[in-house]
XYZ file of C-alpha atoms in Angstrom:
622
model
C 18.053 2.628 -0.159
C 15.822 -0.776 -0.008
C 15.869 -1.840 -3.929
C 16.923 -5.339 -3.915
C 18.889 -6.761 -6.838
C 18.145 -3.918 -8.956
C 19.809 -3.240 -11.890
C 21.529 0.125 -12.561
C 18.416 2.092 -13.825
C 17.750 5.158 -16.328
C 18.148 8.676 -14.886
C 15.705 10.966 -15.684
C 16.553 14.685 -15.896
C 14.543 17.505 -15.439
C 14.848 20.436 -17.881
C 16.235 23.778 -17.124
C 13.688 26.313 -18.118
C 15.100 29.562 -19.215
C 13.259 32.485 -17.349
C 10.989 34.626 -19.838
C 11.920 37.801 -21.588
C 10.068 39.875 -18.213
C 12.020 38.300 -15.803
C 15.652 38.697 -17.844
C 14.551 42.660 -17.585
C 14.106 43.064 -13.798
C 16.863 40.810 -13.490
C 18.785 43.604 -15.367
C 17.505 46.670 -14.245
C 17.533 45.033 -10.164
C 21.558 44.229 -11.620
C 21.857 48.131 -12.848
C 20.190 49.376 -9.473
C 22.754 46.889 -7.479
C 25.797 48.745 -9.669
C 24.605 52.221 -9.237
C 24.217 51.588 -5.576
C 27.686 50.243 -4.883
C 28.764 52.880 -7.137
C 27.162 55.902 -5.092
C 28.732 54.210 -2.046
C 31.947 54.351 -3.379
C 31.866 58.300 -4.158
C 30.649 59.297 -0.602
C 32.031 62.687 1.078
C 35.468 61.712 2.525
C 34.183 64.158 5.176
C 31.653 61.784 6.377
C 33.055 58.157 5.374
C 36.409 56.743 4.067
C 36.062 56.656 0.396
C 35.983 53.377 -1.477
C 37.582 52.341 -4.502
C 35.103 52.783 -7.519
C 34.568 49.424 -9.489
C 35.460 50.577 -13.616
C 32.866 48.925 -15.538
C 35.206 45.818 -16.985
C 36.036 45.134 -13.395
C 31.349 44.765 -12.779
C 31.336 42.947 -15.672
C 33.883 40.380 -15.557
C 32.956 39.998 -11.884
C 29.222 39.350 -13.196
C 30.566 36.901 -15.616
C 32.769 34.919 -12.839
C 29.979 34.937 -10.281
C 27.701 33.187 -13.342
C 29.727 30.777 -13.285
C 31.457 30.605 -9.635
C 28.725 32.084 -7.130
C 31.102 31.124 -4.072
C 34.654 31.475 -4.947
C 37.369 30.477 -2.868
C 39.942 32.558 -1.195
C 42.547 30.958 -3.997
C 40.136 31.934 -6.850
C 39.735 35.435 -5.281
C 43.227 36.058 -5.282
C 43.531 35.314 -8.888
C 40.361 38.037 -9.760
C 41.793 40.547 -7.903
C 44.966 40.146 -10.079
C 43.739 39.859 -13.161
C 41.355 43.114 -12.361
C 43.806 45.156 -10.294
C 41.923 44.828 -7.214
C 42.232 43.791 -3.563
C 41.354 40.509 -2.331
C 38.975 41.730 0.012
C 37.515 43.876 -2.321
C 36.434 40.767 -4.583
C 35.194 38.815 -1.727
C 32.888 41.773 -0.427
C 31.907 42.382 -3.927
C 30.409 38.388 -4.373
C 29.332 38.723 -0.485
C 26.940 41.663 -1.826
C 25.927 40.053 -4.947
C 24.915 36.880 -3.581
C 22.646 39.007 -1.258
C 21.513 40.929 -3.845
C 20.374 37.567 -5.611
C 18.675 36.136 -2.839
C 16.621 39.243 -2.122
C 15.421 38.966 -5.664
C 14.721 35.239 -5.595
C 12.847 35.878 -1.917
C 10.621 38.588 -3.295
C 9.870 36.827 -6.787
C 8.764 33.961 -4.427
C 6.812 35.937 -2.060
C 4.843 37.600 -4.921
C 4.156 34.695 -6.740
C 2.864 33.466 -2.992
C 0.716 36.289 -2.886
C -0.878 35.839 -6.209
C -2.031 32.326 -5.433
C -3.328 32.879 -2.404
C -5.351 35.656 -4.049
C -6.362 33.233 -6.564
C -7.328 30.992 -4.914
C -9.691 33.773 -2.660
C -11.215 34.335 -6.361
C -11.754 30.670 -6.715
C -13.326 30.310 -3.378
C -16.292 33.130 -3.912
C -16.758 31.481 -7.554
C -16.982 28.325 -5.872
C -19.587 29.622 -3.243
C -21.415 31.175 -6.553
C -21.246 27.973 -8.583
C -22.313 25.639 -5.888
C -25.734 27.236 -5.194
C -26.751 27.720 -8.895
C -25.433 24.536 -10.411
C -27.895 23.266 -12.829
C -28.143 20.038 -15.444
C -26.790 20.703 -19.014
C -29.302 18.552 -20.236
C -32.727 19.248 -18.235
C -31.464 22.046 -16.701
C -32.542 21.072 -13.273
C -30.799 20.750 -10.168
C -27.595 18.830 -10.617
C -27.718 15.585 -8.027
C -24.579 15.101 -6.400
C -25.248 11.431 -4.532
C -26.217 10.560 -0.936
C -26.665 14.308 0.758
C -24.800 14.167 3.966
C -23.652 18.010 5.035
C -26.172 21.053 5.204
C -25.313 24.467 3.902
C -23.111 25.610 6.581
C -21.164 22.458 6.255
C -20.627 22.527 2.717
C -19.432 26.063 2.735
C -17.136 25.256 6.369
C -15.972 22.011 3.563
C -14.968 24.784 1.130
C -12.894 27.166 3.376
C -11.454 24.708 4.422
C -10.186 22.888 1.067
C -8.715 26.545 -0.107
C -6.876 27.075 3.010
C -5.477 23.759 2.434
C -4.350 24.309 -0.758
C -2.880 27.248 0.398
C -0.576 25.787 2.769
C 0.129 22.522 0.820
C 1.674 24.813 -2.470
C 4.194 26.689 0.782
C 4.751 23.538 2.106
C 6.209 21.758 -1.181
C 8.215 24.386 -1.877
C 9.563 25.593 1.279
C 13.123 24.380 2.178
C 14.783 25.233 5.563
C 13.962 25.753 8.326
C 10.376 23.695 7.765
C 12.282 21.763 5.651
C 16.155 20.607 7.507
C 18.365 17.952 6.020
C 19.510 15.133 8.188
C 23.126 15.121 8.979
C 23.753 12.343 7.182
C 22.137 14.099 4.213
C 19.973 11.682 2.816
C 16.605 12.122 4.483
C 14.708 15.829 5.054
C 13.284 16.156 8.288
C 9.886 18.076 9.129
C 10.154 20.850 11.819
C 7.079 20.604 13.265
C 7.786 24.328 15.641
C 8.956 26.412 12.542
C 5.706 24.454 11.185
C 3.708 26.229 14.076
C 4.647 29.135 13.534
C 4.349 29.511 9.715
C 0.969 28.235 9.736
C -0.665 29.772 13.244
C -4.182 28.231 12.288
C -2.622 24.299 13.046
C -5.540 22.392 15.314
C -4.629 20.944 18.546
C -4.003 16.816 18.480
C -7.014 15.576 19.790
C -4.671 13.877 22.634
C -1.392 12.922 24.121
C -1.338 9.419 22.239
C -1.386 11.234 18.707
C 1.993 12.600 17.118
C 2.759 14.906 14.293
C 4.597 12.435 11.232
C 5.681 14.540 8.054
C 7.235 13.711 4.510
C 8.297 15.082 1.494
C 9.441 12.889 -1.665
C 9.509 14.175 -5.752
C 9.958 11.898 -8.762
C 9.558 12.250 -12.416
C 7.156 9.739 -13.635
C 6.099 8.055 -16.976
C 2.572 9.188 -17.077
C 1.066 13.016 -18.307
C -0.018 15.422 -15.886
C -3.944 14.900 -17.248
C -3.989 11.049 -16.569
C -1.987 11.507 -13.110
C -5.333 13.834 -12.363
C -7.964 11.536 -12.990
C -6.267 8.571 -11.197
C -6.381 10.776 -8.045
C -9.612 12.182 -8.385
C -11.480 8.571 -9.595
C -11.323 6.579 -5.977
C -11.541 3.248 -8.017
C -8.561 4.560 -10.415
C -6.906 6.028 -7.241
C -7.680 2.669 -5.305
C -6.518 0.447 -7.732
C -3.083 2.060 -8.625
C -2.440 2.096 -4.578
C -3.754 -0.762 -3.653
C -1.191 -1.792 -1.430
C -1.264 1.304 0.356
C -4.802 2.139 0.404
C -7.100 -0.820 2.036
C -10.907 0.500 2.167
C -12.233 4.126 0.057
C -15.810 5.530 0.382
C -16.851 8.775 -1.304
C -19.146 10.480 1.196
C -20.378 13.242 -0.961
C -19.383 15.194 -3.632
C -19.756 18.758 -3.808
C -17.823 19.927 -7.131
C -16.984 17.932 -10.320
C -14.836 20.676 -11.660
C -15.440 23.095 -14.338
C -14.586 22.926 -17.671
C -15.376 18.907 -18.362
C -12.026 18.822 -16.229
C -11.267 18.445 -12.697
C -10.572 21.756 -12.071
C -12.484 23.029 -9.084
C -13.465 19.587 -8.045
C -14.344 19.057 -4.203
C -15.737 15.743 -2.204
C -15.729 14.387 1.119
C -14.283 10.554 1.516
C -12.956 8.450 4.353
C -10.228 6.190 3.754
C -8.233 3.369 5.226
C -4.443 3.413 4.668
C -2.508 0.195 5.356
C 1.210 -1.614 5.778
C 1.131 -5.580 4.332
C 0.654 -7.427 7.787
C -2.294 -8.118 10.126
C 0.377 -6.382 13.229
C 0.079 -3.010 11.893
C -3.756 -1.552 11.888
C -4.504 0.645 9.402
C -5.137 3.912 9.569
C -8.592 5.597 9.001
C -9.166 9.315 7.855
C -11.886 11.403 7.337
C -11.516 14.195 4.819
C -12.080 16.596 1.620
C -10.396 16.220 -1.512
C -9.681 19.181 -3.636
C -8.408 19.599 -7.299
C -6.824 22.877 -9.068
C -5.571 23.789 -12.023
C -2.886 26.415 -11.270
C -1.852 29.527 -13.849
C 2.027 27.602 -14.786
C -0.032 24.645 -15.676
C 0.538 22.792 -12.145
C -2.532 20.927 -10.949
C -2.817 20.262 -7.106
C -4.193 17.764 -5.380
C -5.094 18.258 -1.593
C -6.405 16.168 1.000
C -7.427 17.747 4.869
C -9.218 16.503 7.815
C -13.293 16.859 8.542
C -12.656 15.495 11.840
C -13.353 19.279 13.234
C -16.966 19.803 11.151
C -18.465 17.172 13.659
C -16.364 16.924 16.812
C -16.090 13.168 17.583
C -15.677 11.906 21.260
C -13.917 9.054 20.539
C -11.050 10.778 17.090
C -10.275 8.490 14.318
C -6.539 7.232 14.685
C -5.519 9.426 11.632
C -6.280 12.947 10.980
C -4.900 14.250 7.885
C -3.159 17.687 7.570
C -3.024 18.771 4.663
C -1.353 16.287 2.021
C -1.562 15.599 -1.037
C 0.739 16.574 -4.536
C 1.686 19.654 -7.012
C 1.667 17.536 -10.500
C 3.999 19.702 -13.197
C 4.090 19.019 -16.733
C 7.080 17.431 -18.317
C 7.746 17.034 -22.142
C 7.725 13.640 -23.903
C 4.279 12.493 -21.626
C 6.194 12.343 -18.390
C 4.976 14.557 -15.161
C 6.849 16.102 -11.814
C 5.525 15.105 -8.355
C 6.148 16.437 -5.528
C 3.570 14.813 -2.605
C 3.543 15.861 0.924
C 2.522 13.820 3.206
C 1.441 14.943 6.971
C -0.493 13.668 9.893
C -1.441 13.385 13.466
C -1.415 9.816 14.121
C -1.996 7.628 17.081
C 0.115 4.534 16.168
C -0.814 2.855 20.174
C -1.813 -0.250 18.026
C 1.390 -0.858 16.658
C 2.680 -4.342 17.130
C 6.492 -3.699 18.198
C 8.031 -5.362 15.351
C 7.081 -2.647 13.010
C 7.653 0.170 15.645
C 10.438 1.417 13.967
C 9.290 0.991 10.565
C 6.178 3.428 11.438
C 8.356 5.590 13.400
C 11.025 5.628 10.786
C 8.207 7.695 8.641
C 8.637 4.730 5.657
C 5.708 3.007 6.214
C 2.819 5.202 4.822
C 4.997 8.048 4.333
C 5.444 10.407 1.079
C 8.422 8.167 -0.205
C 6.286 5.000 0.099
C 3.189 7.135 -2.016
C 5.638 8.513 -5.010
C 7.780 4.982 -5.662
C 4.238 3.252 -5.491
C 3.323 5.896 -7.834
C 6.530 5.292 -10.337
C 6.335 1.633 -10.315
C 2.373 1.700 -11.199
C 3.342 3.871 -13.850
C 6.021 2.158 -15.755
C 3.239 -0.940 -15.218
C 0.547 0.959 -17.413
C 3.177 1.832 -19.748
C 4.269 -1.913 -20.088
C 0.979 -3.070 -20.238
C 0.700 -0.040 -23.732
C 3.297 -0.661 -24.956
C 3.318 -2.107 -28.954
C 7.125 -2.489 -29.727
C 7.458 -6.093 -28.002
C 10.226 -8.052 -29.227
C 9.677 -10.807 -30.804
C 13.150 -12.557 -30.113
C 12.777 -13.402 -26.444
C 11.322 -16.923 -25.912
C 8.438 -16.806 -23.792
C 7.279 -13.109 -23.965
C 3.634 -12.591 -24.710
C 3.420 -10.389 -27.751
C -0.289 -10.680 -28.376
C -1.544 -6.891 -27.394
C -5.273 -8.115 -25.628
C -2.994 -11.414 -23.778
C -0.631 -8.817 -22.237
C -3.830 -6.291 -20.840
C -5.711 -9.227 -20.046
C -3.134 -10.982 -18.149
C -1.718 -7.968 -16.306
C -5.643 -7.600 -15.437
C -5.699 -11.014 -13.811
C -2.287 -10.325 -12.363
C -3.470 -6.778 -10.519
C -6.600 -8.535 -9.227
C -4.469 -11.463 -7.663
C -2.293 -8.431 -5.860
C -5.622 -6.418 -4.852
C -6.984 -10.128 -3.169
C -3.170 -10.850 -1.476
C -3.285 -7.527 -0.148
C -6.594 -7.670 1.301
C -5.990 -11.219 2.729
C -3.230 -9.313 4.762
C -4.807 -5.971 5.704
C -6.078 -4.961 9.321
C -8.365 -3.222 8.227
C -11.482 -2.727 10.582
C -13.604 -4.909 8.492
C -11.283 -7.389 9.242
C -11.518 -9.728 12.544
C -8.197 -11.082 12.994
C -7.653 -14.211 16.066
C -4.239 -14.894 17.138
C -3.202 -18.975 16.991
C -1.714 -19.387 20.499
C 1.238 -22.416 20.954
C 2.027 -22.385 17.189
C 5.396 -23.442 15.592
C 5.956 -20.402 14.019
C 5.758 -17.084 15.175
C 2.487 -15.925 15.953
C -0.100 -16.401 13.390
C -3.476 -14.958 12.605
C -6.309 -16.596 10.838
C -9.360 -15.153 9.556
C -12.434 -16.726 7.556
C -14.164 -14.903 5.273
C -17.659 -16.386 3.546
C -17.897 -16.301 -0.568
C -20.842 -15.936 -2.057
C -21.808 -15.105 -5.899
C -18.401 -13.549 -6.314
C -16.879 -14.397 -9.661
C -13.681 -14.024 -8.952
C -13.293 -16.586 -6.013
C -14.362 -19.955 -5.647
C -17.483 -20.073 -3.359
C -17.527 -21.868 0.354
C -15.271 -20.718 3.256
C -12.043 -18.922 3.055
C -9.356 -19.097 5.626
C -7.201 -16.024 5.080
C -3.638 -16.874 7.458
C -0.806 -14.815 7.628
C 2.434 -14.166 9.751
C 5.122 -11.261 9.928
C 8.666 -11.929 11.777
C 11.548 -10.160 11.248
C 15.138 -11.767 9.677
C 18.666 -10.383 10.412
C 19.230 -9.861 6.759
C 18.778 -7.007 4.469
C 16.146 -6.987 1.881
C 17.504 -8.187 -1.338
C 15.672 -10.850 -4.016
C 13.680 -13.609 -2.344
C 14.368 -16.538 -5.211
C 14.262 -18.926 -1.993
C 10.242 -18.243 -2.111
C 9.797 -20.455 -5.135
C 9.740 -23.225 -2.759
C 11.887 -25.885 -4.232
C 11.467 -27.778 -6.872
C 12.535 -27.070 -10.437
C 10.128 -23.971 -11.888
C 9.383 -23.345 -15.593
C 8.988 -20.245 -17.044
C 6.204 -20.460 -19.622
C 5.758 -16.763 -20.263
C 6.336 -13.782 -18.400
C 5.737 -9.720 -19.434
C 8.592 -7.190 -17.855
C 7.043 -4.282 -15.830
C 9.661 -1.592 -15.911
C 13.594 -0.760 -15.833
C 13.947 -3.453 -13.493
C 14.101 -7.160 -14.832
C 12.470 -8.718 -11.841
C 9.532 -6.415 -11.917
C 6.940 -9.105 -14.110
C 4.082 -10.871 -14.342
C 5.018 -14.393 -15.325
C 3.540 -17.771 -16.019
C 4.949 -21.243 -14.522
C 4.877 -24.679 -14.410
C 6.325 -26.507 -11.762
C 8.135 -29.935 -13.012
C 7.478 -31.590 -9.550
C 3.993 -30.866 -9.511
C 1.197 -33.777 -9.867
C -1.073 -31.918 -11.010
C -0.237 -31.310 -15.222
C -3.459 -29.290 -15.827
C -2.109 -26.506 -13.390
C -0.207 -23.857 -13.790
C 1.111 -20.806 -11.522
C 0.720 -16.850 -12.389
C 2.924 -15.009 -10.019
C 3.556 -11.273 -9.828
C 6.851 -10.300 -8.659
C 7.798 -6.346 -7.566
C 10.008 -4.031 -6.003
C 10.510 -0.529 -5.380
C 12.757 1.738 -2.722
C 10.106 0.786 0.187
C 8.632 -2.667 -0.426
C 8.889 -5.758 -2.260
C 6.454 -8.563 -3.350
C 6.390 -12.150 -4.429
C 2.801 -12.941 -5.261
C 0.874 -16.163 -6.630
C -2.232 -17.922 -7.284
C -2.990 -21.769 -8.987
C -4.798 -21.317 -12.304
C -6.144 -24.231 -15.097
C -4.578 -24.252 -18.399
C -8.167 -24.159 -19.904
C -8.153 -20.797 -17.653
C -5.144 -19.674 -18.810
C -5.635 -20.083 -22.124
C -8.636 -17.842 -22.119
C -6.581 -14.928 -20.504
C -3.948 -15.331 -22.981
C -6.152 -15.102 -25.941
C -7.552 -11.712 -24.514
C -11.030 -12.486 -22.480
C -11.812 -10.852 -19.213
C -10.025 -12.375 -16.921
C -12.427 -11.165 -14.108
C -14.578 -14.750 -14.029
C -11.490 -16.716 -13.394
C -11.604 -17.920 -9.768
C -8.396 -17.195 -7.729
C -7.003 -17.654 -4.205
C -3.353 -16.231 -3.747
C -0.441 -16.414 -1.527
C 2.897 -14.720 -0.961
C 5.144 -12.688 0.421
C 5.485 -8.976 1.543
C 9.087 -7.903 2.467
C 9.585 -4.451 3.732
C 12.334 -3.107 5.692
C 12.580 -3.142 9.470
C 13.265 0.424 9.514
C 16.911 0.490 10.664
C 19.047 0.821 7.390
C 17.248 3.226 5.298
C 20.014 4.240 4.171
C 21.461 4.128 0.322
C 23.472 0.976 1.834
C 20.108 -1.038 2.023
C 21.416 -2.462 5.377
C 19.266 -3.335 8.184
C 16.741 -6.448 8.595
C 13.684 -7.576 6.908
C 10.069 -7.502 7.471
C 8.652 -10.629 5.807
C 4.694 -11.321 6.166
C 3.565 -14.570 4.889
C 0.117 -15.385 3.964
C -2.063 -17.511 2.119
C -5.929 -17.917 1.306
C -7.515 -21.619 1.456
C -10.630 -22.371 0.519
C -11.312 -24.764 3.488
C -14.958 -25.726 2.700
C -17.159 -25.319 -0.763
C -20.634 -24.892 1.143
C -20.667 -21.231 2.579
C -22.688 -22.145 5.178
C -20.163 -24.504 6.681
C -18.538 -24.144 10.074
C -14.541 -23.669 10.025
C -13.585 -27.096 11.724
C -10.322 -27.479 13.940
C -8.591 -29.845 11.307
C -8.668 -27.165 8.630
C -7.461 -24.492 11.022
C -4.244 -27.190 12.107
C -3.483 -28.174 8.464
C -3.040 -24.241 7.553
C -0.992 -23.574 10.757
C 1.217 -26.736 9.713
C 1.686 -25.372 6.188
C 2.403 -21.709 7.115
C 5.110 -22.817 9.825
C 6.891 -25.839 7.438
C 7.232 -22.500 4.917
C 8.585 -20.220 7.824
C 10.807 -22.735 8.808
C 11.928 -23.135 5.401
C 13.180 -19.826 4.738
C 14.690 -19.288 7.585
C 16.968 -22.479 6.463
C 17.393 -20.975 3.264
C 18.951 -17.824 4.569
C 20.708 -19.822 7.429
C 18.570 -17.881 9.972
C 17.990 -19.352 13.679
C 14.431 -21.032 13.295
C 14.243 -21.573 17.146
């Protein structure tokens, strides 16, 4: 499991839920059938069949008790029941051989028919949806409702809509399906996706749009600190849903939206987007999908969220590297404000682009998989909940107390994340050129112009990163403080584990006394990061006394370490991924030309630092 250094965390337990008063019935009368059947068996004509030795009814019931308790009893345990009851050995075992059976017949048909009453459901929805969408009308003037830029004609929108329900459809089965869709590895700590039993379950699968594009499936569940209602809206808002992923999700555009949901909720809500998804390093490009996004509120109070391809309403000659099957998450209710997710994710990829280094990280099914989605999702949400939270102690030296200096400084922090990550990304807005004959490995530059944008300085920015890979497993990175002897001047913990903060410093080395250093440090089960950007005190100071931090000028730098894909494994061996990059402003006029010097002076810096770590961890720097 890749958490570095983390301390032994909470468990969180879900709650057995007691089935209701209906289901304890046909669970008894299904139990009195099951008796009466065995019974009848046992009083056949000894004519036709050997007769069988009739259970008494203390015999049923203490094997009914027992089988509560001990579904699969040994052949040592058996022998003792058949004692104690005055029956055979074999007798027992055939008895628990029939009941378990009997039990998963039940279980398979209360399944099936709560299948079939979805699925019927959601048929309802779909006519109602038809219905609504062609007489929506303003509340307020009680015109035509205008739902953006429109992009799809009739037939589209209602192609749009058959398709969203027969995604939902198959994303409920596939989240709770087990085996064979579903098989566990032999190791038994990862589930893998069976793309033929996939096939045939769900005949209406599209072809790959060529040989280069392969099937890559995932399913992950966590209990999370958040309610269902909020988890919702942060799916459904693409700045919300941006924000919160931001290191998974590069570039978002709503297209259109047909729905907003009924009931001031998002229940029933529909709309077309295109997305980027991305891994922190310029090597891996990111992947671009075209789909719908739907959102229902199910009977049990699950809401699902599911995402599936356009790519077949407008054939394209030349696919998209990503088309998305459909994904998404069921979100369940938990007491106390927490939630259950469960999110499946499932493409057809083309991953040609992939530099080799992170081969086996893509392939591995880690790298924008459903496990790196729902620990994303966890450590976002014990973030929010730090950044509510009102019962700070006071003890602590250095902890910012002051409710508006925490939110405003965890707003400055999330910004200086949302800028590292974008100074890394490949996406296709980004043009990335490859230094030749460097020092280090090979490096990538890219300028970027900055113009009326608050939030960082103006002139010419010279975005530089590099990924290589070191023969050590991930674990905490103190070595990227960089020498020198750091100050903590405040810092604010983001979750169970200690070195998930936001934190203020001062570096006792520096020459520069007016300066100070806000760093973001975090780690999950898939990725960790070591983030920072130079600030003013006078800056500071304003953050910390609650202002919006969004006028503060900022240029970051860090790290992004991620495992190499080879020790997945609870024993968090294998190497490391480490991408380093920083942002320079190179030139305050942003009509100035990117001269050689600058483009040597960051190439020096970014191979010194390379080299530097690899000393630190005793690695081979040649």
């Amino acid at each position: 499991m890749f958490q570095p250094n983390l301390m032994e965390a909470g468990h969180l337990h879900l709650l057995d839920m007691a089935p209701n008063t209906f289901e304890n019935d046909i669970a008894r009368i299904r139990d009195d059938d099951f008796d009466r059947a065995t019974k009848s068996n046992d009083d056949q004509d000894p004519h036709t069949k050997k007769k069988r030795h009739r259970h008494t009814q203390h015999q049923i019931q203490e094997m009914k008790a027992f089988f509560k308790e001990c579904p699969h009893p040994d052949n040592k345990k058996r022998k003792e029941l058949s004692r104690e009851l005055g029956l055979e050995p074999l007798q027992v075992k055939y008895w628990f051989q029939n009941k378990r059976s009997q039990m998963k017949t039940q279980r398979e048909l209360h399944e099936s028919t709560q299948l079939r009453n979805e699925i019927e459901k959601l048929r309802a929805d779909n006519l109602r949806y038809k219905e609504a969408l062609g007489s929506a009308s303003c509340p307020n003037c009680g015109g035509p409702i205008a739902m953006g830029e429109i992009s799809f004609n009739e037939a589209e929108k209602q192609l749009i809509i058959e398709i969203a329900v027969a995604a939902m459809e198959e994303l409920i089965r596939m989240a709770q399906m087990g085996e064979p869709l579903w098989m566990t590895s032999l190791d038994g700590n990862t589930t893998v996706f069976n793309e033929d039993e996939y096939i045939r379950t769900f005949p209406r699968v599209a072809p790959k749009p060529n040989n280069h594009f392969k099937c890559e499936a995932s399913r992950e569940s966590a209990v999370v600190i958040m309610n269902h209602i909020n988890l919702v809206e942060i799916l459904m808002d693409v700045n919300q849903w941006s924000t919160v992923f931001s290191g998974i999700v590069s570039r978002v555009m709503t297209l259109e939206v047909l729905s907003t949901g009924v009931a001031g909720n998002y229940n029933g809500a529909l709309q077309a987007m295109t997305a980027e998804f991305q891994v922190p390093s310029p090597l891996v490009p990111t992947r671009e999908s075209y789909y719908v996004r739907y959102c229902k509120q199910h009977a049990d109070g699950t809401w699902v969220v599911v995402d599936d391809s356009l790519d077949t309403l407008r054939p394209n000659p030349a696919p998209r590297s990503c088309q998305r099957r459909p994904s998404g998450c069921l979100i369940q209710e938990m007491p106390n404000g927490y939630s259950k997710v469960t999110w499946v994710e499932h493409v057809n990829v083309d991953e040609l682009g992939v530099h080799n280094l992170y081969k086996q990280l893509v392939n591995s099914g880690n790298a924008f998989g459903a496990k790196r989605w729902v620990t994303t999702l966890d450590r976002q949400c014990e973030r929010l909940a730090s950044s509510l939270a009102s019962n700070i102690p006071t003890g602590d030296v250095g902890v910012i107390t002051n409710q508006e200096g925490r939110k405003s400084m965890l707003k400055f922090a999330e910004r200086m994340v949302i800028s590292f990550y974008t100074g890394v990304s490949a996406s296709t807005t980004h043009t990335w050129t490859t230094l030749s004959g460097t020092r280090a490995d090979d490096v990538q530059v890219m300028t970027r112009k900055s113009v009326d944008d608050p939030g960082r300085p103006p002139g010419i920015v010279l975005s530089v990163a590099t990924s290589f890979w070191l023969p050590v497993p991930p674990k905490r990175w103190d070595i990227l403080f960089n020498g020198g002897i750091v100050q903590e001047m405040a810092h604010i913990t983001n979750g169970r584990d200690t070195g998930n903060c936001v934190s203020l410093l001062r570096s006792a080395n520096s020459s520069q006394s007016n300066m100070l250093i806000l760093q973001e440090s975090c780690t999950d089960q898939t990725a960790s990061f070591v983030i920072y950007a130079p600030v003013d005190i006078v800056s500071m100071n304003v953050v910390l006394n609650g202002s919006d931090p969004d006028y503060v000028a900022l240029l970051p730098f860090g790290f992004a370490i991620l495992p190499d894909g080879g020790g997945m494994g609870d024993s968090g061996s294998g190497g490391s991924l480490l991408t380093v990059a920083f942002q320079i402003l190179v030139d305050s006029a942003p009509t100035a030309k990117l001269s050689l010097g600058s483009v040597a002076t960051v190439n020096n810096l970014i191979a010194c630092t390379v080299e530097r770590i690899k000393a630190a961890l005793s690695c081979d720097t040649t």
